[in-house]
Amino acid sequence: MSDGNTLASGLSMSELGARIRGERRARGISLERLAELSGVSRSMVSEVERGAKTPSVLVLDRLATALGTSIARLLDEPVRPDVVVLAGDRQQVVRDPAGWERRILSPVLPDIEFEFMRTTLEPGVDAGEFSAHAPGSHEYVAVEQGRLRLTIDGLPHRLDAGDAAYFPGNRLHAFANDSIDVCVYYLAMALAPAADSRLHRVWGGHDA
């Protein structure tokens, strides 16, 4: 995140919180259930929704995953499914205090859960472990610069500049830079569609 109040693109924490709350309510998920599904404490979820606290990128990703969506959809409004040019200053950028940055290169399209991103990890930075997505999801990684430790379900894989990898999105996955150089990699994520009826049946609860 850029600071305690806004993202690099200018989205305020209160606006981000409202979008998360809107996605949660649209799925009929209670505050307690979202906390349970994401592994984020109820107090943190509540503070994020109220715009009172800036979430780390990892927390934001866990909330998005629990909602069956992507960070991109939480940060931006859908555009028409036509030719879209995203100038550099229009791309959503989130920065984590741990020393890494995620730049979202794909637009948000109606009813399509896809995210294309460029991530920069400073030397020695561990971005942490990300939650598994719905079965049928897919993730592709390509390293542009430096070295990346990609860990899938606890098994590490070392990728150098020019290397690429694929893994099913329904696996726990983690990214780290163990080297003394900056690591830059691209990640494309296609999330499996989740039926709203199933979300309500499995995740349903009273709104908070």
GROMACS .gro file of N, CA and C in nm, residues 11 142 150 154:
model
   12
   11LEU      N    1  -0.716   0.543  -0.467
   11LEU     CA    2  -0.831   0.483  -0.400
   11LEU      C    3  -0.811   0.494  -0.249
  142ALA      N    4   0.624  -1.609  -1.453
  142ALA     CA    5   0.742  -1.592  -1.538
  142ALA      C    6   0.835  -1.491  -1.472
  150LEU      N    7   0.952  -2.013  -0.544
  150LEU     CA    8   0.809  -2.039  -0.555
  150LEU      C    9   0.779  -2.167  -0.479
  154GLY      N   10   0.411  -2.637   0.020
  154GLY     CA   11   0.528  -2.667   0.101
  154GLY      C   12   0.651  -2.711   0.024
   0.00000   0.00000   0.00000
